[in-house]
Coordinates of N, CA, C and O in Angstrom, one line a residue:
X263 N 60.1 -141.5 -152.7 CA 61.4 -140.8 -152.0 C 62.5 -141.5 -153.6 O 62.8 -142.3 -153.9
X264 N 63.4 -140.0 -153.5 CA 64.3 -140.5 -154.5 C 65.2 -141.4 -153.9 O 66.1 -142.5 -155.2
X265 N 65.4 -141.8 -152.6 CA 66.3 -142.8 -152.3 C 66.0 -144.1 -152.4 O 66.9 -145.1 -152.6
X266 N 64.5 -144.3 -152.9 CA 64.1 -145.9 -153.3 C 64.2 -146.0 -154.7 O 64.1 -147.0 -155.1
X267 N 64.9 -145.1 -155.6 CA 65.6 -145.0 -156.4 C 67.2 -145.1 -157.2 O 67.7 -144.1 -157.5
X268 N 68.3 -146.0 -156.4 CA 69.4 -145.5 -156.4 C 69.9 -145.4 -157.7 O 70.9 -144.4 -157.1
X269 N 69.6 -145.5 -158.7 CA 70.4 -145.0 -160.0 C 70.0 -143.7 -160.1 O 71.1 -142.6 -160.4
X270 N 68.9 -143.1 -160.0 CA 68.3 -141.8 -159.7 C 69.0 -140.4 -158.5 O 70.0 -139.8 -158.8
X271 N 69.6 -141.5 -157.5 CA 70.2 -140.8 -156.2 C 71.7 -140.9 -157.1 O 72.1 -139.9 -156.6
X272 N 72.1 -142.0 -157.4 CA 73.6 -141.9 -157.5 C 73.5 -140.5 -158.3 O 74.8 -140.5 -158.5
X273 N 72.4 -140.6 -159.7 CA 72.8 -139.5 -160.4 C 73.0 -138.1 -159.8 O 73.8 -137.8 -160.4
X274 N 72.3 -137.8 -159.3 CA 71.8 -136.8 -158.7 C 73.6 -136.7 -158.2 O 73.8 -135.3 -157.8
X275 N 73.5 -137.4 -157.0 CA 74.9 -137.4 -156.6 C 76.4 -137.0 -157.2 O 76.8 -136.4 -156.9
X276 N 76.4 -138.4 -158.5 CA 77.4 -137.4 -159.5 C 77.2 -136.4 -159.8 O 78.5 -136.1 -160.0
X277 N 76.0 -135.7 -160.4 CA 75.9 -134.3 -160.8 C 76.4 -133.7 -159.8 O 77.2 -132.3 -159.9
X278 N 76.2 -133.6 -158.6 CA 76.5 -132.6 -157.6 C 78.3 -132.3 -157.5 O 78.7 -131.3 -157.3
X279 N 78.9 -133.7 -157.3 CA 80.3 -133.6 -157.4 C 80.6 -132.9 -158.4 O 82.0 -132.2 -158.5
X280 N 80.3 -133.4 -159.5 CA 81.0 -132.3 -161.1 C 80.9 -131.6 -161.1 O 81.1 -130.7 -161.0
X281 N 79.7 -131.2 -160.3 CA 79.2 -129.8 -160.4 C 80.3 -128.7 -159.7 O 80.3 -128.1 -159.4
X282 N 80.3 -129.4 -157.9 CA 81.3 -129.1 -156.8 C 82.4 -128.8 -157.4 O 83.4 -127.5 -157.2
X283 N 83.4 -129.7 -158.1 CA 84.7 -129.8 -158.9 C 84.9 -128.7 -159.9 O 85.4 -128.0 -159.4
X284 N 84.1 -128.5 -160.7 CA 84.3 -127.4 -161.4 C 83.8 -126.2 -160.7 O 84.3 -125.0 -161.1
X285 N 82.6 -125.6 -160.4 CA 82.6 -124.8 -159.2 C 84.3 -124.5 -158.6 O 84.7 -123.6 -158.7
X286 N 84.7 -125.1 -157.8 CA 85.5 -125.0 -157.1 C 87.2 -124.9 -158.0 O 87.7 -123.9 -158.1
X287 N 87.2 -125.4 -158.8 CA 88.2 -125.2 -160.0 C 87.8 -123.5 -160.6 O 89.1 -122.7 -160.9
X288 N 86.5 -123.3 -160.9 CA 86.4 -121.8 -161.9 C 86.8 -120.7 -160.7 O 87.6 -119.5 -161.4
X289 N 86.0 -120.8 -159.3 CA 86.2 -120.0 -158.5 C 88.0 -119.5 -157.7 O 88.5 -118.6 -158.1
X290 N 88.8 -120.8 -158.2 CA 90.4 -120.6 -158.5 C 90.9 -119.8 -159.7 O 92.4 -119.8 -159.6
X291 N 90.1 -119.3 -160.3 CA 90.5 -118.7 -162.2 C 90.8 -119.8 -162.8 O 91.9 -119.3 -163.5
X292 N 90.8 -120.7 -162.5 CA 91.0 -122.4 -163.9 C 90.0 -122.1 -164.4 O 89.1 -122.4 -164.1
X293 N 90.4 -122.8 -165.6 CA 89.1 -123.4 -166.3 C 89.9 -124.5 -167.7 O 90.0 -124.1 -168.8
X294 N 90.5 -125.5 -166.4 CA 91.0 -126.4 -167.7 C 90.3 -127.4 -168.5 O 89.0 -127.5 -168.4
X295 N 90.6 -128.3 -168.9 CA 90.2 -129.7 -169.4 C 89.1 -130.1 -168.4 O 88.0 -130.9 -168.8
X296 N 89.4 -130.0 -167.3 CA 88.6 -131.0 -166.5 C 87.4 -130.1 -166.3 O 86.3 -131.0 -165.3
X297 N 87.9 -129.1 -166.0 CA 86.1 -128.1 -165.6 C 85.2 -128.5 -167.2 O 83.8 -128.6 -166.9
X298 N 86.0 -128.7 -168.2 CA 85.0 -129.1 -169.4 C 84.5 -130.5 -169.3 O 83.0 -130.9 -169.5
X299 N 85.1 -131.4 -169.0 CA 84.4 -132.5 -168.9 C 83.9 -133.1 -168.1 O 82.9 -133.7 -168.3
X300 N 83.8 -132.2 -166.9 CA 82.5 -132.1 -165.4 C 81.4 -131.3 -166.4 O 80.0 -132.3 -165.6
X301 N 81.3 -130.7 -167.0 CA 80.4 -130.1 -167.6 C 80.1 -130.7 -168.4 O 78.3 -130.7 -168.4
X302 N 80.5 -130.9 -169.6 CA 80.0 -131.9 -170.4 C 79.7 -133.7 -169.7 O 78.1 -134.2 -170.4
X303 N 79.6 -133.9 -169.0 CA 79.1 -135.3 -168.0 C 77.9 -134.9 -167.1 O 76.9 -135.5 -167.6
X304 N 77.8 -134.0 -166.7 CA 76.6 -133.2 -166.0 C 75.5 -133.1 -166.9 O 74.4 -133.7 -166.7
X305 N 76.0 -132.5 -168.3 CA 75.3 -131.8 -168.9 C 74.0 -133.6 -169.9 O 73.2 -133.6 -169.7
X306 N 75.1 -134.3 -170.4 CA 74.5 -135.4 -170.3 C 73.4 -136.4 -169.3 O 72.4 -136.7 -169.9
X307 N 74.1 -136.0 -168.0 CA 73.0 -137.2 -167.2 C 71.8 -136.0 -166.9 O 70.9 -136.9 -166.9
X308 N 72.2 -134.7 -167.1 CA 71.2 -134.1 -167.2 C 70.1 -134.6 -168.5 O 68.7 -134.8 -168.1
X309 N 70.3 -134.5 -169.8 CA 69.9 -134.9 -170.7 C 69.1 -136.4 -170.6 O 67.9 -136.9 -170.7
X310 N 70.1 -137.6 -169.7 CA 69.5 -138.8 -169.2 C 68.3 -139.0 -168.2 O 67.4 -139.5 -168.7
X311 N 68.2 -138.4 -167.4 CA 67.5 -138.2 -166.6 C 66.1 -137.9 -167.1 O 65.0 -138.1 -166.9
X312 N 66.3 -136.5 -167.8 CA 65.2 -136.0 -168.8 C 64.3 -137.1 -169.6 O 63.2 -137.6 -170.0
X313 N 65.2 -137.8 -170.7 CA 64.6 -138.6 -171.3 C 64.1 -139.7 -170.5 O 63.1 -140.6 -171.4
X314 N 64.8 -140.3 -169.6 CA 64.9 -141.5 -168.9 C 63.3 -141.6 -168.7 O 62.4 -142.3 -168.2
X315 N 62.8 -140.0 -168.0 CA 61.4 -140.1 -167.2 C 60.3 -139.0 -168.1 O 59.8 -139.1 -168.1
X316 N 60.8 -138.9 -169.0 CA 59.9 -138.9 -170.7 C 59.3 -139.9 -171.2 O 58.4 -138.7 -171.9
X317 N 60.0 -140.8 -171.6 CA 60.3 -141.6 -172.5 C 58.3 -142.3 -172.2 O 58.2 -142.3 -171.2
X318 N 58.0 -142.3 -173.5 CA 56.3 -142.5 -173.4 C 56.3 -144.2 -172.8 O 56.8 -145.5 -173.4
X319 N 56.7 -144.8 -171.7 CA 56.6 -146.3 -171.1 C 55.6 -146.8 -170.3 O 55.2 -148.2 -170.0
X320 N 54.8 -146.2 -170.6 CA 53.5 -146.8 -169.8 C 53.0 -148.1 -169.9 O 52.9 -148.9 -169.5
X321 N 52.9 -148.4 -171.6 CA 52.4 -149.5 -172.0 C 53.7 -150.8 -172.0 O 53.4 -151.9 -171.5
X322 N 54.8 -150.1 -172.1 CA 56.3 -151.1 -171.2 C 56.2 -151.2 -170.2 O 56.2 -152.4 -169.4
X323 N 55.7 -150.3 -169.4 CA 55.8 -150.3 -168.1 C 54.8 -151.4 -167.7 O 55.0 -152.5 -166.9
X324 N 53.9 -151.7 -168.6 CA 52.5 -152.8 -167.8 C 53.0 -153.9 -168.1 O 52.7 -154.7 -167.1
X325 N 53.7 -153.9 -169.0 CA 53.6 -155.8 -169.5 C 54.6 -155.8 -168.7 O 54.5 -156.9 -168.0
X326 N 55.5 -155.2 -168.4 CA 56.9 -155.4 -167.4 C 56.0 -155.6 -166.6 O 56.4 -156.4 -166.0
X327 N 55.7 -155.2 -165.6 CA 55.2 -154.8 -164.1 C 54.2 -156.3 -163.9 O 54.0 -156.5 -163.0
X328 N 53.2 -156.7 -165.1 CA 52.6 -157.6 -165.4 C 52.7 -158.7 -165.6 O 52.4 -159.5 -166.2
X329 N 54.0 -158.8 -165.4 CA 54.5 -160.1 -166.6 C 54.3 -160.5 -167.9 O 54.4 -161.5 -168.3
X330 N 54.2 -159.2 -168.7 CA 53.7 -159.3 -169.9 C 52.5 -159.7 -170.7 O 51.9 -159.8 -171.6
X331 N 51.3 -159.4 -169.6 CA 50.0 -159.4 -169.9 C 49.2 -159.7 -169.3 O 49.3 -158.4 -168.3
X332 N 47.7 -160.5 -169.2 CA 47.0 -160.7 -167.8 C 46.4 -159.3 -168.4 O 46.6 -158.8 -168.8
X333 N 45.0 -159.0 -167.4 CA 44.3 -158.2 -167.0 C 44.0 -157.9 -165.9 O 44.8 -156.7 -165.4
X334 N 43.6 -158.7 -165.2 CA 42.4 -157.7 -164.1 C 43.0 -156.6 -163.0 O 44.4 -156.0 -163.3
X335 N 42.8 -156.8 -162.1 CA 42.9 -155.0 -160.9 C 44.0 -155.9 -160.0 O 43.8 -155.1 -159.2
X336 N 43.6 -156.9 -159.6 CA 44.3 -157.4 -158.3 C 45.7 -157.0 -158.4 O 46.4 -158.3 -158.8
X337 N 46.6 -156.2 -158.4 CA 48.1 -156.1 -158.1 C 48.4 -157.5 -157.1 O 49.2 -157.7 -156.4
X338 N 48.6 -158.6 -158.0 CA 50.1 -159.6 -157.2 C 51.2 -159.4 -157.3 O 51.9 -160.1 -156.4
X339 N 51.8 -158.2 -158.1 CA 52.7 -157.5 -157.9 C 52.7 -156.8 -156.7 O 54.1 -156.6 -156.0
X340 N 51.8 -157.0 -155.8 CA 52.1 -156.7 -154.1 C 51.9 -154.9 -154.1 O 53.1 -154.8 -153.3
X341 N 51.7 -154.2 -154.7 CA 51.8 -152.9 -154.2 C 51.9 -151.6 -155.2 O 51.4 -152.5 -156.3
X342 N 51.8 -150.6 -154.7 CA 51.5 -149.2 -155.7 C 53.0 -149.1 -156.6 O 53.7 -150.3 -156.4
X343 N 52.1 -148.9 -157.6 CA 53.7 -148.0 -158.6 C 54.7 -147.4 -157.9 O 54.6 -146.3 -157.3
X344 N 56.2 -147.4 -158.1 CA 57.3 -147.1 -158.1 C 57.2 -145.6 -158.5 O 56.5 -145.7 -159.4
X345 N 57.4 -144.6 -157.7 CA 58.1 -143.9 -157.9 C 58.6 -143.3 -158.9 O 58.4 -142.7 -160.2
X346 N 59.8 -144.0 -159.7 CA 60.6 -144.0 -160.4 C 60.1 -145.7 -161.4 O 60.9 -146.6 -160.9
X347 N 60.0 -145.5 -162.7 CA 59.6 -146.9 -163.3 C 61.2 -147.7 -163.2 O 61.8 -147.1 -163.8
X348 N 61.1 -149.1 -163.2 CA 61.8 -149.9 -163.9 C 63.3 -149.5 -164.6 O 64.4 -149.6 -164.6
X349 N 62.3 -149.5 -166.0 CA 62.7 -149.6 -167.0 C 63.7 -147.6 -167.3 O 64.5 -147.6 -168.0
X350 N 62.6 -147.0 -166.3 CA 63.7 -145.8 -166.4 C 65.0 -146.1 -166.2 O 65.8 -145.6 -166.2
X351 N 65.0 -146.5 -164.5 CA 66.3 -146.7 -164.4 C 66.8 -147.5 -164.9 O 68.8 -146.9 -165.0
X352 N 66.9 -148.4 -165.8 CA 67.6 -149.3 -166.5 C 68.0 -148.1 -167.9 O 68.9 -147.9 -168.2
X353 N 67.1 -147.2 -167.9 CA 67.6 -146.6 -169.3 C 68.3 -145.2 -169.0 O 69.7 -145.3 -169.1
X354 N 68.7 -144.8 -167.3 CA 69.5 -144.0 -167.1 C 70.7 -145.0 -166.8 O 72.0 -144.2 -166.5
X355 N 71.0 -146.1 -166.8 CA 72.0 -146.9 -166.1 C 73.1 -146.9 -167.7 O 74.4 -146.9 -167.9
X356 N 71.8 -146.9 -168.8 CA 72.7 -146.8 -170.3 C 73.3 -145.7 -170.6 O 74.2 -145.8 -171.2
X357 N 72.8 -144.2 -170.1 CA 73.2 -143.4 -170.2 C 74.7 -142.7 -169.3 O 75.4 -142.2 -169.8
X358 N 74.1 -143.5 -168.2 CA 75.6 -143.5 -167.3 C 76.9 -144.0 -168.2 O 78.2 -143.9 -168.1
X359 N 76.7 -145.3 -168.1 CA 77.6 -145.8 -168.6 C 77.8 -145.4 -170.4 O 79.3 -145.6 -170.2
X360 N 77.3 -144.9 -171.3 CA 77.4 -144.4 -172.1 C 78.4 -142.8 -172.2 O 79.5 -143.2 -172.8
X361 N 78.3 -141.9 -170.8 CA 78.8 -141.0 -170.7 C 80.5 -141.4 -169.9 O 81.3 -141.1 -170.3
X362 N 80.4 -143.3 -168.9 CA 81.9 -143.3 -168.4 C 82.5 -143.6 -169.5 O 83.9 -143.1 -170.4
X363 N 81.9 -144.0 -171.3 CA 82.6 -144.4 -172.2 C 82.9 -143.5 -172.8 O 84.5 -143.2 -173.4
X364 N 81.9 -141.6 -173.0 CA 82.3 -141.0 -173.3 C 83.8 -140.4 -173.0 O 85.3 -139.7 -173.6
X365 N 83.9 -140.3 -171.4 CA 84.8 -139.3 -170.7 C 85.7 -140.6 -171.3 O 87.2 -139.5 -171.0
X366 N 86.2 -141.8 -171.0 CA 87.2 -142.7 -171.5 C 87.6 -142.4 -172.5 O 89.2 -142.0 -172.7
X367 N 87.2 -142.2 -173.7 CA 87.4 -141.9 -175.1 C 88.2 -140.5 -175.1 O 89.0 -140.3 -176.1
X368 N 87.7 -140.2 -174.5 CA 88.0 -137.9 -174.8 C 89.0 -138.0 -174.1 O 90.1 -137.4 -174.0
X369 N 89.1 -138.4 -172.6 CA 90.6 -138.5 -172.1 C 92.2 -139.1 -172.5 O 92.5 -138.6 -172.6
X370 N 91.2 -140.4 -173.4 CA 92.5 -141.0 -173.9 C 93.1 -140.1 -175.4 O 93.9 -140.1 -175.7
X371 N 91.8 -139.8 -176.1 CA 92.0 -138.6 -177.3 C 92.9 -137.1 -176.9 O 93.7 -136.5 -177.4
X372 N 92.6 -136.7 -175.7 CA 93.5 -136.0 -175.1 C 95.1 -136.2 -174.5 O 95.3 -135.0 -174.1
X373 N 94.4 -137.4 -174.5 CA 96.5 -137.6 -173.8 C 96.3 -137.2 -172.4 O 97.6 -137.1 -171.8
X374 N 95.2 -137.3 -171.5 CA 95.6 -137.2 -170.1 C 95.8 -138.0 -169.6 O 94.5 -139.1 -169.7
X375 N 95.7 -138.0 -168.3 CA 95.6 -139.4 -167.4 C 95.8 -138.9 -165.7 O 95.1 -137.5 -165.7
X376 N 95.6 -139.6 -164.9 CA 96.3 -139.3 -163.8 C 94.7 -139.1 -162.7 O 93.9 -140.2 -163.2
X377 N 94.4 -137.8 -162.2 CA 93.1 -138.5 -161.3 C 91.8 -138.0 -161.7 O 90.7 -138.9 -161.9
X378 N 91.8 -137.4 -163.0 CA 90.6 -137.9 -163.9 C 90.5 -139.3 -164.6 O 89.7 -139.9 -164.5
X379 N 91.3 -140.2 -164.6 CA 91.7 -141.2 -165.7 C 91.1 -142.1 -164.1 O 90.3 -142.8 -164.3
X380 N 91.6 -142.2 -163.2 CA 91.0 -142.8 -162.0 C 90.0 -142.3 -161.0 O 89.1 -143.5 -161.0
X381 N 89.6 -141.3 -161.6 CA 87.9 -141.4 -161.3 C 87.1 -141.6 -162.1 O 85.7 -142.3 -161.9
X382 N 87.5 -141.9 -163.4 CA 86.2 -142.8 -164.0 C 86.7 -144.1 -163.5 O 85.6 -144.7 -164.0
X383 N 87.4 -144.6 -163.5 CA 87.4 -146.0 -163.4 C 86.4 -146.1 -161.5 O 85.7 -147.4 -161.9
X384 N 87.0 -145.5 -161.0 CA 86.0 -145.8 -160.1 C 84.2 -145.4 -160.3 O 83.6 -146.5 -159.6
X385 N 84.1 -144.7 -160.5 CA 82.9 -144.3 -161.3 C 81.8 -145.8 -162.3 O 81.6 -146.1 -162.1
X386 N 82.8 -146.1 -162.5 CA 82.4 -147.8 -163.4 C 82.8 -148.6 -162.7 O 81.3 -149.2 -162.9
X387 N 83.2 -148.5 -161.3 CA 82.8 -149.1 -160.4 C 82.2 -149.2 -159.8 O 81.0 -149.8 -159.5
X388 N 81.3 -148.3 -159.3 CA 80.1 -147.4 -158.9 C 79.0 -148.0 -159.5 O 77.8 -148.3 -158.5
X389 N 79.5 -147.8 -160.4 CA 77.9 -147.9 -161.5 C 77.4 -150.1 -161.9 O 76.5 -150.0 -161.9
X390 N 78.8 -150.3 -162.1 CA 78.5 -151.5 -161.7 C 77.3 -152.4 -160.7 O 76.9 -152.7 -160.9
X391 N 78.4 -151.4 -159.1 CA 77.3 -152.0 -158.3 C 75.9 -151.4 -158.1 O 75.0 -152.1 -157.7
X392 N 75.5 -150.1 -158.9 CA 74.0 -150.0 -158.9 C 73.5 -150.8 -159.6 O 72.7 -151.3 -159.6
X393 N 74.3 -151.1 -161.1 CA 73.6 -152.1 -161.9 C 73.1 -153.2 -161.0 O 72.1 -153.9 -161.1
X394 N 73.8 -153.8 -160.5 CA 74.0 -154.9 -159.2 C 72.4 -154.8 -158.3 O 71.7 -155.9 -158.2
X395 N 72.5 -153.9 -157.3 CA 71.3 -153.7 -157.4 C 70.2 -153.2 -157.9 O 69.0 -153.9 -157.1
X396 N 69.8 -153.2 -158.7 CA 68.8 -152.6 -159.9 C 68.0 -154.1 -160.4 O 67.0 -154.3 -160.3
X397 N 69.4 -154.8 -160.7 CA 68.7 -156.3 -161.2 C 68.2 -156.7 -159.7 O 67.3 -157.5 -160.2
X398 N 68.5 -157.2 -159.2 CA 68.5 -157.7 -157.8 C 66.8 -157.5 -157.4 O 66.3 -157.7 -156.4
X399 N 67.0 -155.8 -157.1 CA 65.5 -155.4 -157.1 C 64.7 -156.1 -157.6 O 63.6 -156.4 -157.9
X400 N 65.2 -155.8 -159.3 CA 64.2 -156.2 -160.6 C 63.1 -157.9 -160.1 O 62.2 -158.1 -160.2
X401 N 64.5 -158.5 -159.9 CA 64.1 -159.8 -159.7 C 63.4 -160.4 -158.3 O 62.4 -161.0 -158.4
X402 N 63.6 -159.5 -157.5 CA 62.5 -159.6 -156.2 C 61.3 -159.4 -156.7 O 60.3 -159.7 -155.9
X403 N 60.7 -158.2 -157.5 CA 59.9 -157.7 -157.9 C 59.6 -158.1 -158.7 O 58.1 -158.3 -158.9
X404 N 60.1 -159.6 -159.7 CA 59.5 -160.4 -160.8 C 58.1 -161.2 -159.9 O 59.0 -161.4 -158.7
X405 N 57.3 -161.3 -160.8 CA 56.1 -162.4 -160.0 C 56.9 -163.9 -160.0 O 57.9 -164.0 -160.7
X406 N 57.3 -164.6 -158.8 CA 57.6 -166.1 -158.6 C 59.3 -165.5 -158.8 O 60.0 -166.6 -158.7
X407 N 59.6 -164.4 -158.3 CA 61.0 -164.1 -158.2 C 61.6 -163.7 -157.0 O 61.4 -163.1 -156.7
X408 N 62.1 -165.3 -156.1 CA 62.0 -164.3 -154.8 C 63.6 -164.3 -154.5 O 64.7 -163.8 -155.2
X409 N 63.9 -164.7 -153.3 CA 65.2 -164.9 -153.5 C 66.2 -165.8 -153.9 O 65.9 -166.8 -154.5
X410 N 67.8 -165.6 -153.8 CA 68.3 -166.6 -154.5 C 69.1 -166.8 -153.9 O 70.2 -166.2 -153.8

């Protein structure tokens, strides 16, 4: 289930929010810079989702999930493969961070401030929380990596 992959769930929520804001603004008969920023952000997130899921990660994932080597068939890692591989979540985190960076630069270059800047700052904070959650989950899944 998608909720088991917090970064992808977060990404989908951000896309829904951005598209909702753009639709609301366009329905009101306006097409200002906020619409363009939201649409570009959603486009980057969609590309990031596709790229992170499309990447040939099978060998990397095998190495990651098996601690870098070993053979055998008995999964000490304790279970089935996750719906979304951990490396795909990390790749999506990187895409989201790049999106925030790009929007921050664009806002600065356009001389915009106010609500849009506050939203980007809030998203940066949320993204940091997502990164912490992913790292904690990866540490718990790692062989010998329990509580801390």
